[in-house]
Amino acid sequence: MGSYVLRRVLQMIPVFFGSTLLIFLMVYSLPGDPIVALFGDKAADPAQVAALRQKYYLDQPIWKQYLHYMGNLFQGDFGTSFTGRPVSEIMADAFPVTIRLALMAFVFELVVGLTLGVLSGLRRGSVVDTVVLVLTLVVISIPVFVLAYIAQTVFATNLGWVTPTVQDSTDLSQLILPAIVLGSLSLAFVARLTRTSIGENLRADYIRTATAKGLPRRTIITRHLLRNSLIPVVTFLGTDLGALMGGAIVTEGIFNVQGIGNVLYRAINQKEGPTVVGIVTVLVIVYLVASLLVDLLYAVLDPRIRYA
Amino acid sequence: MTTAVDTTKSARQAPYDGPLLDVRDLHVEFVTREGVARAVNGVNYSVSAGETLAVLGESGSGKSVTAQAIMGILDMPPARIPKGEIRYRGQDMLAMGKEERRKIRGQKIAMIFQDALSSLNPVLTVGFQLGEMFRAHTDASRKEAKAKAVELMDRVRIPAAKDRVGDYPHQFSGGMRQRIMIAMALALEPDLIIADEPTTALDVTVQAQVMDLLAELQAEYHMGLILITHDLGVVADVADKIAVMYAGRIVETAPVHELYASPAHPYTRGLLDSIPRLDQKGQELYAIKGLPPNLLRIPPGCAFNPRCPRAQDICRGEVPELFQVTEDDGTEQPGRGSACFFWKETLHGSRS
């Protein structure tokens, strides 16, 4: 087990360098000159442009820029955005908001999705099952921005329970509606995945054995059925947590949540190289750690998967 | 087993001298999209303490479905039991409540399944799964249950039971896994064990070991045993009596030696003839012609008539009851029955 973790951590290193390099290359090959763009409609002063270029290391060849960036990164310096704010500061503002939003969405999809999935899986063909199937189908088919606008119209405009957009991104209660919208798609996946998995395992031989042993039905479901059925769901949830952490550009945009998604969107628009690369680098790490955790959780859930 | 255990056992059970299990006119159907599949059509059999009944038949003959109906582990729906009684110590289990039924399962009647790997939960240790029997039916603590699990594993001769109690099913060999299944069935010293093809998934060498173990434990605990199999070889060694099933009915019952010596039903005859024999090396192997009937459309009359070498018009029109088989002088052969209009001819044919 220990050597497996070590091997996985070592494997992360090339993935980390490879993905950051790719992001770096892509951001700097975007058309348009970000420095000139900083001046807007005004004519750029060549001397000033040159000075800025030097400041941001943009006058160097790309490989040197990358090495310089990585060198700074390992000293904990994510660089400075073109607006002059350190990128680490920008992230320190935005990440807590996104993490709160993501965790709320995650808990929502986990609790509601699993419950619906288990209920419909246990009673296939029942009314509950049919309702879950139709609802999840609807959620899966509707694009998230439509869902967001519907939620805004119903809960803010019609019912007046919340403000249409988030006024203060640090206020948890204001994040509830965006979190539900954000988690709804994954919720539908979790519910369907759980339903299928429960349905399959319900017919498994070991469930028949458990029944033949005279165990109470409750014990059979919680102890024998659920644990086996949740293995595929855990994979999905793990990678989904990574995806949620990456911020939701559309949802954050519509509800005006000042999270990573919003910051990233603006940074891409303004060709803010340092900000984009910084954020994506952190996201790469989040993904890597999330997938490692999923793999380790596998071993806990399923002893047949042994890491030699 | 000590006498102390015996007294507690008899104390908690009212005196009863009939058969342990008595299945009467049991019918089981499955409702499918194509129609109603009649899997079991009027099965009668009984097992007493210490007795071994072998139920023999091809796939789809209803032998496993009958067993599952006895255990109460059929999925209902699609299955349903329109008719019949399953009496355990004289009480009809089909009329019992769910909870009453559950308490019999595992504790009084236990079952051993064919494929131990898929029948054991892959994510729980064998010790835990064995211990569950005690925790579900007695008030044993987790620790006591584990100690009993080790005891059980010793009982079925799993080497180094103490070290292996925390292992998972996939870490055992096929034979050892089947021993664990046997240990699980044995846990609460049930009155009756139903073994559904317990050796089919095993190596031939291991088959004999597992079968011997099962027979030995059965004799020791004086349990009833229903052995479901399609392996005529397995049956011959351990069974007291045999019931041959075809298309959901019992077509022949007999004490084991009589059945092998002189089958009274053409289907049994065909089964015995299709065993390859060394002294007939080089000759073509015998096979019963045709296929087992589709349970959605069981042929009218005797279900075996399309495949039967003796079939006459009466076989296509009337369903034969299970006739009492008698000697030529008319004396009854105890426990022998054949559901064939021509059982006499078949009996003579097989003796000649």
XYZ file of C-alpha atoms in Angstrom:
660
model
C 0.000 0.000 0.000
C 2.747 2.442 0.991
C 4.772 1.720 -2.124
C 1.647 2.123 -4.217
C 1.015 5.592 -2.814
C 4.645 6.515 -3.369
C 4.508 5.302 -6.952
C 1.337 7.254 -7.557
C 2.872 10.412 -6.084
C 5.943 9.968 -8.274
C 3.711 9.535 -11.303
C 2.139 12.865 -10.476
C 5.398 14.702 -11.141
C 5.547 14.253 -14.930
C 1.784 14.819 -15.141
C 2.211 18.040 -13.227
C 5.039 19.349 -15.407
C 3.430 18.171 -18.617
C 0.094 19.778 -17.940
C 1.521 23.086 -16.719
C 3.782 23.276 -19.763
C 0.831 22.673 -22.070
C -1.235 25.360 -20.347
C 1.714 27.719 -20.510
C 2.201 27.165 -24.215
C -1.485 27.523 -24.954
C -1.928 30.745 -23.021
C 1.095 32.399 -24.602
C 0.193 31.326 -28.095
C -3.168 33.086 -27.872
C -3.473 35.746 -30.555
C -3.196 39.388 -29.522
C -0.730 41.182 -27.356
C -1.859 41.430 -23.714
C 0.523 44.277 -22.944
C -0.722 46.410 -25.804
C -4.272 45.525 -24.799
C -3.592 46.978 -21.343
C -3.466 50.420 -22.928
C -6.941 49.992 -24.367
C -7.744 52.552 -27.053
C -4.832 54.771 -26.201
C -1.711 54.523 -28.299
C 0.872 52.497 -26.479
C 4.143 54.119 -25.606
C 6.866 51.820 -26.986
C 9.213 52.480 -24.099
C 6.495 51.659 -21.556
C 5.513 48.529 -23.471
C 9.101 47.359 -23.498
C 9.449 48.017 -19.778
C 6.271 46.049 -19.020
C 7.403 43.224 -21.230
C 10.644 43.038 -19.322
C 8.817 43.173 -16.016
C 6.627 40.241 -16.950
C 9.519 38.361 -18.574
C 7.679 38.443 -21.892
C 10.758 39.514 -23.835
C 12.373 36.153 -23.207
C 11.932 33.022 -25.346
C 9.019 30.847 -24.187
C 11.148 28.062 -22.663
C 12.972 30.583 -20.535
C 9.661 32.051 -19.468
C 8.474 28.615 -18.424
C 11.610 27.851 -16.428
C 11.466 31.240 -14.787
C 7.820 30.693 -13.902
C 8.409 27.229 -12.507
C 11.394 28.446 -10.539
C 9.270 31.099 -8.894
C 6.426 28.656 -8.383
C 8.557 26.353 -6.287
C 9.376 29.298 -4.064
C 5.632 29.811 -3.622
C 5.460 32.755 -6.000
C 2.650 32.507 -8.513
C 3.707 35.716 -10.220
C 1.900 39.008 -10.610
C -1.122 39.683 -12.730
C -1.017 42.445 -15.350
C -3.108 44.579 -13.039
C -0.267 44.439 -10.541
C -1.967 42.202 -7.989
C -0.086 39.061 -6.962
C -1.807 35.991 -8.410
C -1.627 34.233 -5.035
C -3.688 37.045 -3.561
C -6.301 36.762 -6.311
C -6.557 33.039 -5.676
C -6.715 33.504 -1.926
C -9.806 35.633 -2.485
C -11.510 33.413 -5.021
C -10.694 29.862 -3.911
C -12.470 29.928 -0.537
C -15.647 31.026 -2.294
C -15.370 28.249 -4.865
C -14.504 25.663 -2.236
C -17.601 26.586 -0.226
C -19.765 26.501 -3.323
C -18.264 23.198 -4.458
C -18.627 21.528 -1.071
C -22.247 22.624 -0.803
C -22.979 21.345 -4.290
C -21.122 18.129 -3.456
C -23.041 17.471 -0.249
C -26.278 18.209 -2.081
C -25.576 15.790 -4.910
C -24.203 13.171 -2.524
C -27.089 13.147 -0.083
C -29.986 13.706 -2.456
C -28.473 11.765 -5.367
C -27.632 8.706 -3.307
C -30.994 8.711 -1.548
C -32.926 8.944 -4.800
C -30.695 6.339 -6.422
C -31.068 3.852 -3.586
C -34.831 4.336 -3.360
C -35.401 3.890 -7.066
C -32.878 1.047 -7.330
C -34.603 -0.908 -4.587
C -38.050 -0.406 -6.093
C -37.557 -0.666 -9.792
C -40.667 0.068 -11.788
C -42.372 1.772 -8.857
C -43.745 5.310 -8.880
C -40.661 6.608 -7.061
C -38.441 4.980 -9.652
C -40.341 6.448 -12.574
C -40.346 9.933 -11.043
C -36.605 9.775 -10.403
C -35.940 8.557 -13.930
C -37.994 11.335 -15.526
C -36.615 14.082 -13.288
C -33.000 13.082 -13.813
C -33.583 12.840 -17.537
C -34.961 16.381 -17.531
C -32.021 17.706 -15.522
C -29.505 15.956 -17.758
C -31.121 17.314 -20.927
C -31.423 20.949 -19.810
C -28.263 23.069 -20.172
C -27.067 24.462 -16.863
C -27.621 28.099 -17.831
C -31.301 27.426 -18.548
C -31.587 25.748 -15.169
C -29.856 28.700 -13.545
C -32.204 31.235 -15.144
C -35.254 29.154 -14.206
C -34.027 28.970 -10.612
C -33.430 32.724 -10.614
C -36.878 33.468 -12.029
C -38.737 31.131 -9.688
C -36.909 31.639 -6.401
C -35.822 35.249 -6.748
C -38.299 36.996 -9.025
C -41.500 35.049 -8.325
C -41.099 33.787 -4.775
C -38.659 36.416 -3.626
C -36.845 33.997 -1.325
C -33.398 35.070 -2.469
C -31.786 37.870 -4.396
C -31.301 37.033 -8.076
C -27.541 37.265 -7.799
C -25.171 36.751 -4.910
C -24.434 40.047 -3.175
C -21.803 38.745 -0.799
C -19.912 35.663 -1.933
C -18.752 34.906 1.595
C -22.326 34.491 2.831
C -23.119 30.777 2.850
C -26.895 31.188 2.727
C -26.627 33.156 -0.478
C -24.622 30.339 -2.048
C -27.338 27.727 -1.512
C -29.220 28.361 -4.741
C -26.108 28.457 -6.973
C -24.858 25.294 -5.228
C -28.095 23.456 -5.969
C -27.985 24.532 -9.617
C -24.318 23.579 -9.839
C -24.844 20.167 -8.223
C -28.030 19.234 -10.051
C -26.408 17.717 -13.119
C -24.046 15.544 -11.095
C -26.931 14.697 -8.816
C -28.776 13.251 -11.783
C -25.713 11.175 -12.707
C -25.218 9.982 -9.132
C -28.872 8.998 -8.820
C -28.849 7.033 -12.057
C -25.490 5.408 -11.396
C -26.588 4.351 -7.919
C -29.906 3.069 -9.233
C -28.229 0.878 -11.850
C -25.606 -0.369 -9.443
C -28.142 -1.210 -6.735
C -30.348 -2.960 -9.286
C -27.454 -5.090 -10.501
C -26.170 -6.011 -7.066
C -29.659 -6.796 -5.826
C -29.632 -9.794 -8.156
C -26.165 -10.880 -7.087
C -25.613 -14.315 -5.595
C -24.240 -12.976 -2.340
C -27.464 -11.074 -1.703
C -29.339 -14.340 -2.170
C -26.941 -15.915 0.331
C -27.521 -13.098 2.781
C -31.266 -13.649 2.479
C -30.836 -17.387 2.906
C -28.848 -16.723 6.077
C -31.982 -15.204 7.528
C -30.547 -11.707 7.934
C -33.090 -8.943 8.390
C -33.724 -7.007 5.183
C -32.310 -3.837 6.692
C -29.003 -5.544 7.407
C -28.899 -7.026 3.927
C -29.319 -3.620 2.336
C -27.002 -1.575 4.514
C -24.277 -4.110 5.069
C -24.232 -6.213 1.932
C -25.894 -4.257 -0.836
C -24.832 -0.652 -0.318
C -21.119 -1.161 0.082
C -20.834 -3.156 -3.118
C -23.107 -0.823 -5.034
C -21.252 2.332 -4.064
C -17.921 1.380 -5.612
C -18.682 2.836 -9.073
C -20.445 5.835 -7.531
C -17.357 6.717 -5.513
C -15.289 6.994 -8.688
C -17.720 9.446 -10.152
C -17.983 11.473 -6.960
C -14.220 11.710 -6.630
C -13.597 13.074 -10.089
C -16.647 15.274 -9.762
C -15.297 16.899 -6.616
C -12.236 17.821 -8.674
C -14.441 19.250 -11.396
C -16.509 21.283 -8.930
C -13.353 22.753 -7.399
C -12.410 24.004 -10.848
C -15.182 26.482 -10.452
C -18.258 26.717 -12.552
C -17.795 29.441 -15.109
C -21.438 29.522 -16.189
C -23.063 29.135 -12.784
C -20.673 31.536 -11.075
C -21.185 33.980 -13.917
C -24.989 33.953 -13.797
C -25.190 34.203 -10.022
C -22.252 36.601 -9.798
C -20.324 34.379 -7.420
C -16.798 35.748 -7.071
C -15.140 32.361 -7.317
C -12.418 30.771 -9.380
C -14.664 30.282 -12.393
C -15.397 33.968 -12.648
C -11.780 35.006 -12.143
C -10.588 32.472 -14.684
C -13.114 33.648 -17.244
C -12.021 37.264 -16.924
C -8.356 36.302 -16.974
C -8.771 34.327 -20.178
C -10.619 37.246 -21.785
C -7.865 39.659 -20.876
C -5.084 37.203 -21.788
C -3.839 37.426 -18.239
C -1.178 34.745 -18.615
C 0.075 34.623 -15.025
C -3.411 34.396 -13.521
C -4.611 31.672 -15.889
C -1.505 29.539 -15.491
C -1.513 29.994 -11.729
C -5.103 28.954 -11.297
C -4.860 26.028 -13.688
C -1.720 24.794 -11.949
C -3.551 24.666 -8.648
C -6.480 22.925 -10.329
C -4.167 20.304 -11.805
C -2.911 19.550 -8.308
C -6.459 19.365 -6.961
C -7.393 16.873 -9.703
C -4.345 14.732 -9.091
C -4.976 14.561 -5.364
C -8.686 13.840 -5.890
C -7.970 10.940 -8.242
C -5.378 9.533 -5.857
C -7.900 9.662 -3.041
C -10.477 7.867 -5.200
C -8.002 5.101 -5.960
C -7.129 4.704 -2.309
C -10.785 4.690 -1.333
C -11.262 1.846 -3.803
C -8.895 -0.338 -1.837
C -10.852 0.416 1.304
C -14.188 -0.423 -0.311
C -13.083 -3.403 -2.351
C -10.434 -5.690 -0.874
C -10.095 -7.495 -4.205
C -8.228 -4.481 -5.491
C -4.872 -4.919 -3.918
C -2.043 -2.519 -4.477
C 1.065 -4.601 -4.537
C -22.313 -33.008 19.674
C -22.831 -33.242 23.424
C -25.910 -34.442 25.193
C -26.338 -31.022 26.740
C -26.935 -29.545 23.331
C -29.399 -32.309 22.604
C -31.548 -31.543 25.599
C -31.716 -27.831 24.869
C -32.680 -28.639 21.331
C -35.492 -30.945 22.298
C -36.601 -28.551 25.007
C -37.203 -25.704 22.641
C -38.957 -27.864 20.076
C -42.251 -29.557 20.655
C -42.081 -33.302 20.138
C -42.799 -34.061 16.535
C -42.332 -37.378 14.815
C -43.322 -36.648 11.226
C -40.845 -35.752 8.520
C -38.760 -32.606 9.033
C -39.785 -31.187 5.757
C -42.805 -32.122 3.746
C -43.399 -30.509 0.376
C -46.928 -31.081 -0.920
C -48.204 -30.388 -4.393
C -45.925 -27.375 -4.766
C -46.428 -25.195 -7.831
C -44.141 -22.301 -8.776
C -44.605 -20.078 -11.809
C -42.658 -17.175 -13.223
C -44.510 -14.389 -14.925
C -42.470 -13.300 -17.922
C -43.084 -11.101 -20.929
C -43.685 -14.164 -23.108
C -46.138 -15.731 -20.703
C -46.204 -17.817 -17.578
C -43.314 -20.241 -17.181
C -44.411 -23.165 -15.043
C -41.186 -24.131 -13.326
C -42.599 -26.425 -10.652
C -45.819 -28.343 -11.261
C -46.908 -30.312 -8.251
C -43.810 -31.516 -6.461
C -44.149 -33.790 -3.432
C -41.244 -34.868 -1.315
C -40.283 -35.226 2.297
C -37.066 -35.447 4.260
C -36.587 -36.780 7.770
C -33.817 -36.088 10.235
C -30.603 -37.841 9.256
C -31.915 -38.627 5.809
C -30.405 -37.555 2.508
C -32.682 -36.887 -0.401
C -31.045 -36.347 -3.739
C -33.005 -34.325 -6.250
C -31.795 -35.117 -9.706
C -32.570 -33.373 -12.945
C -31.362 -31.331 -15.880
C -31.117 -27.561 -15.865
C -34.628 -26.156 -15.916
C -36.198 -29.205 -14.329
C -37.284 -27.105 -11.370
C -34.987 -28.648 -8.792
C -33.352 -25.402 -7.751
C -36.580 -23.438 -7.890
C -38.173 -25.931 -5.501
C -35.246 -25.453 -3.133
C -35.477 -21.690 -3.339
C -39.203 -21.882 -2.654
C -38.455 -23.932 0.463
C -35.887 -21.371 1.599
C -38.206 -18.524 0.744
C -35.600 -16.767 -1.361
C -37.475 -16.671 -4.647
C -37.897 -13.207 -6.109
C -41.610 -12.663 -5.886
C -42.528 -11.249 -8.340
C -41.700 -12.486 -10.973
C -42.147 -15.812 -9.174
C -45.377 -16.825 -7.495
C -46.593 -19.900 -5.683
C -50.197 -20.498 -6.780
C -50.603 -23.802 -4.992
C -48.963 -26.100 -2.538
C -47.651 -26.444 0.986
C -44.159 -26.516 2.415
C -44.410 -27.986 5.877
C -41.530 -27.674 8.278
C -42.185 -29.856 11.328
C -45.812 -29.940 10.332
C -46.227 -26.188 9.946
C -46.904 -24.698 6.552
C -44.150 -22.145 5.962
C -46.031 -20.546 3.089
C -48.699 -19.436 5.579
C -46.145 -17.934 7.973
C -45.385 -14.258 8.421
C -42.186 -12.756 7.025
C -40.426 -12.505 10.372
C -41.329 -16.041 11.416
C -40.026 -17.251 8.066
C -36.784 -15.312 8.401
C -36.059 -16.939 11.745
C -36.269 -20.379 10.154
C -33.910 -19.389 7.340
C -30.330 -20.063 8.291
C -31.267 -21.210 11.772
C -33.476 -24.236 11.050
C -33.055 -24.678 7.324
C -29.808 -23.582 5.747
C -28.644 -23.593 2.171
C -25.352 -24.177 0.414
C -25.001 -22.663 -3.024
C -23.190 -23.789 -6.098
C -20.674 -21.049 -6.749
C -19.103 -20.090 -3.458
C -17.102 -17.226 -4.954
C -20.115 -15.293 -6.131
C -22.244 -16.451 -3.223
C -19.960 -14.887 -0.652
C -19.826 -11.127 -0.328
C -16.530 -10.014 -1.905
C -16.017 -7.011 0.351
C -16.527 -8.646 3.742
C -14.147 -11.026 5.507
C -15.203 -14.655 5.768
C -15.028 -14.379 9.547
C -17.503 -11.558 9.471
C -19.817 -13.407 7.115
C -19.709 -16.527 9.273
C -20.180 -14.478 12.418
C -23.239 -12.801 10.937
C -25.171 -16.014 11.454
C -24.732 -15.718 15.209
C -25.313 -12.020 15.298
C -28.535 -12.261 13.311
C -30.066 -15.206 15.152
C -28.511 -15.109 18.613
C -27.446 -12.190 20.778
C -23.749 -12.905 20.280
C -21.437 -9.902 20.358
C -19.062 -9.130 17.524
C -16.212 -10.715 19.459
C -18.118 -13.883 20.349
C -19.262 -14.193 16.749
C -15.687 -14.022 15.546
C -14.565 -16.698 18.005
C -17.396 -18.921 16.809
C -16.393 -18.255 13.213
C -12.898 -19.578 13.947
C -14.436 -22.624 15.597
C -16.591 -23.247 12.542
C -13.667 -22.905 10.176
C -11.807 -25.460 12.245
C -14.860 -27.670 12.109
C -14.796 -27.778 8.304
C -11.040 -28.306 8.437
C -9.758 -25.069 7.028
C -6.059 -24.981 7.924
C -4.848 -22.128 10.138
C -8.411 -20.979 10.768
C -7.334 -18.422 13.338
C -5.080 -16.613 10.876
C -7.480 -16.837 7.999
C -10.621 -15.627 9.697
C -9.826 -12.083 8.577
C -9.235 -13.040 4.941
C -11.595 -12.232 2.109
C -13.357 -14.852 -0.032
C -11.113 -14.246 -3.053
C -8.074 -15.219 -0.997
C -9.308 -18.797 -0.625
C -9.217 -21.668 -3.109
C -12.467 -22.994 -4.576
C -12.597 -25.986 -2.250
C -11.870 -23.860 0.820
C -14.553 -21.390 -0.199
C -17.097 -24.173 -0.459
C -16.032 -25.329 3.011
C -16.782 -21.830 4.232
C -20.234 -22.055 2.661
C -20.739 -25.363 4.452
C -19.515 -23.860 7.724
C -21.960 -21.003 7.279
C -24.860 -23.377 6.701
C -23.782 -25.425 9.701
C -23.329 -22.470 12.031
C -26.539 -22.738 14.005
C -26.829 -26.515 13.684
C -29.915 -26.453 11.500
C -32.305 -29.368 11.160
C -32.062 -29.374 7.422
C -29.476 -28.358 4.888
C -30.260 -27.810 1.235
C -27.176 -28.122 -0.924
C -27.721 -26.803 -4.444
C -25.066 -28.427 -6.612
C -22.416 -27.955 -3.924
C -19.610 -29.522 -5.924
C -20.401 -28.536 -9.493
C -17.980 -25.597 -9.547
C -15.118 -27.599 -8.045
C -12.249 -29.716 -9.276
C -12.980 -33.429 -9.356
C -10.432 -34.163 -6.626
C -11.861 -31.464 -4.389
C -15.431 -32.578 -5.147
C -14.946 -35.816 -3.285
C -13.423 -34.094 -0.251
C -16.232 -31.582 0.002
C -18.897 -34.250 -0.460
C -17.304 -36.444 2.211
C -17.140 -33.540 4.617
C -20.773 -32.720 4.033
C -21.865 -36.341 4.511
C -19.771 -36.673 7.649
C -21.145 -33.506 9.247
C -24.665 -34.495 8.316
C -24.296 -37.827 10.061
C -22.702 -36.184 13.077
C -25.423 -33.588 13.572
C -28.191 -35.930 12.407
C -29.484 -33.366 9.933
C -31.768 -33.818 6.980
C -30.017 -33.088 3.684
C -31.481 -32.231 0.322
C -28.807 -32.625 -2.273
C -29.633 -31.043 -5.572
C -27.453 -32.197 -8.404
C -27.241 -33.365 -11.939
C -24.255 -35.526 -11.179
C -25.331 -39.138 -10.883
C -21.933 -40.104 -9.514
C -22.153 -37.784 -6.515
C -25.597 -39.068 -5.634
C -24.769 -42.745 -5.525
C -22.372 -42.400 -2.595
C -24.283 -40.220 -0.197
C -28.016 -40.284 -0.909
C -30.615 -42.447 0.811
C -33.369 -41.770 -1.663
C -33.619 -40.054 -4.986
C -36.252 -37.929 -6.636
C -35.806 -37.440 -10.366
C -37.339 -34.252 -11.700
C -38.402 -33.402 -15.208
C -40.220 -30.236 -16.332
C -41.142 -29.308 -12.794
C -42.503 -32.677 -11.737
C -41.064 -35.638 -9.942
C -41.029 -38.467 -12.464
C -39.458 -41.105 -10.311
C -38.643 -41.639 -6.653
C -36.727 -44.559 -5.275
C -34.167 -45.618 -2.699
C -30.805 -44.984 -4.245
C -29.756 -48.550 -5.049
C -33.054 -49.582 -6.570
C -33.009 -46.585 -8.847
C -29.569 -47.362 -10.172
C -30.271 -51.069 -10.475
C -33.641 -50.850 -12.173
C -35.063 -47.467 -13.151
C -38.829 -47.447 -13.564
C -39.067 -44.338 -15.737
C -37.715 -43.985 -19.284
C -36.180 -40.606 -18.411
C -34.168 -42.051 -15.506
C -33.216 -44.879 -17.791
C -31.968 -42.400 -20.346
C -29.966 -40.493 -17.741
C -28.263 -43.640 -16.507
C -27.550 -44.803 -20.031
C -25.911 -41.532 -20.917
C -23.137 -41.999 -18.347
C -19.999 -42.842 -20.299
C -18.708 -46.278 -19.363
C -15.240 -47.667 -19.689
C -16.450 -51.074 -20.861
C -18.214 -49.423 -23.782
C -15.160 -47.583 -25.027
C -15.255 -46.922 -28.730
C -19.039 -47.048 -28.942
C -21.083 -43.968 -29.545
C -22.250 -42.278 -26.338
C -25.938 -42.514 -25.607
C -27.898 -39.290 -25.355
C -31.570 -38.654 -24.690
C -32.826 -37.275 -27.991
C -34.357 -33.832 -28.191
C -34.211 -30.976 -25.710
C -35.792 -30.288 -22.328
C -39.200 -28.676 -22.820
C -39.757 -24.936 -22.877
C -41.421 -24.180 -19.549
C -43.718 -21.698 -21.282
C -45.104 -24.494 -23.436
C -44.890 -27.793 -21.627
C -46.152 -30.552 -23.931
C -49.609 -31.939 -23.080
C -49.764 -35.312 -21.415
C -46.491 -36.608 -20.048
C -43.956 -33.790 -20.454
C -41.314 -36.299 -21.495
C -43.384 -37.831 -24.326
C -41.666 -36.070 -27.283
C -38.314 -37.512 -26.195
C -39.509 -40.862 -24.925
C -38.746 -44.096 -26.795
C -41.824 -45.734 -25.219
C -44.327 -42.981 -25.906
C -47.827 -44.112 -26.921
C -51.037 -42.171 -27.592
C -51.986 -42.186 -23.921
C -48.743 -40.370 -23.070
C -49.709 -37.473 -25.324
C -53.191 -37.159 -23.869
C -52.982 -37.822 -20.150
C -50.637 -36.669 -17.429
C -49.426 -39.781 -15.591
C -49.645 -39.655 -11.809
C -46.831 -41.012 -9.680
C -47.699 -44.725 -9.689
C -46.675 -46.962 -6.816
C -44.069 -49.370 -8.129
C -44.684 -52.990 -7.129
C -42.888 -56.271 -7.487
C -44.186 -58.743 -10.045
C -46.168 -60.510 -7.311
C -47.897 -57.258 -6.415
C -46.015 -56.405 -3.197
C -45.252 -52.700 -2.914
C -41.708 -51.556 -3.198
C -41.492 -49.055 -0.352
C -40.681 -45.523 -1.443
C -40.738 -46.300 -5.117
C -42.868 -44.402 -7.545
C -42.820 -43.724 -11.256
C -44.829 -41.219 -13.252
C -44.968 -43.406 -16.328
C -47.883 -45.381 -17.716
C -45.382 -48.024 -18.766
C -43.343 -48.248 -15.592
C -43.732 -52.024 -15.539
C -42.306 -52.387 -19.013
C -39.509 -49.958 -18.219
C -38.673 -51.803 -15.022
C -38.545 -55.116 -16.879
C -36.643 -53.602 -19.737
C -33.978 -52.365 -17.396
C -33.744 -55.666 -15.584
C -33.283 -57.728 -18.690
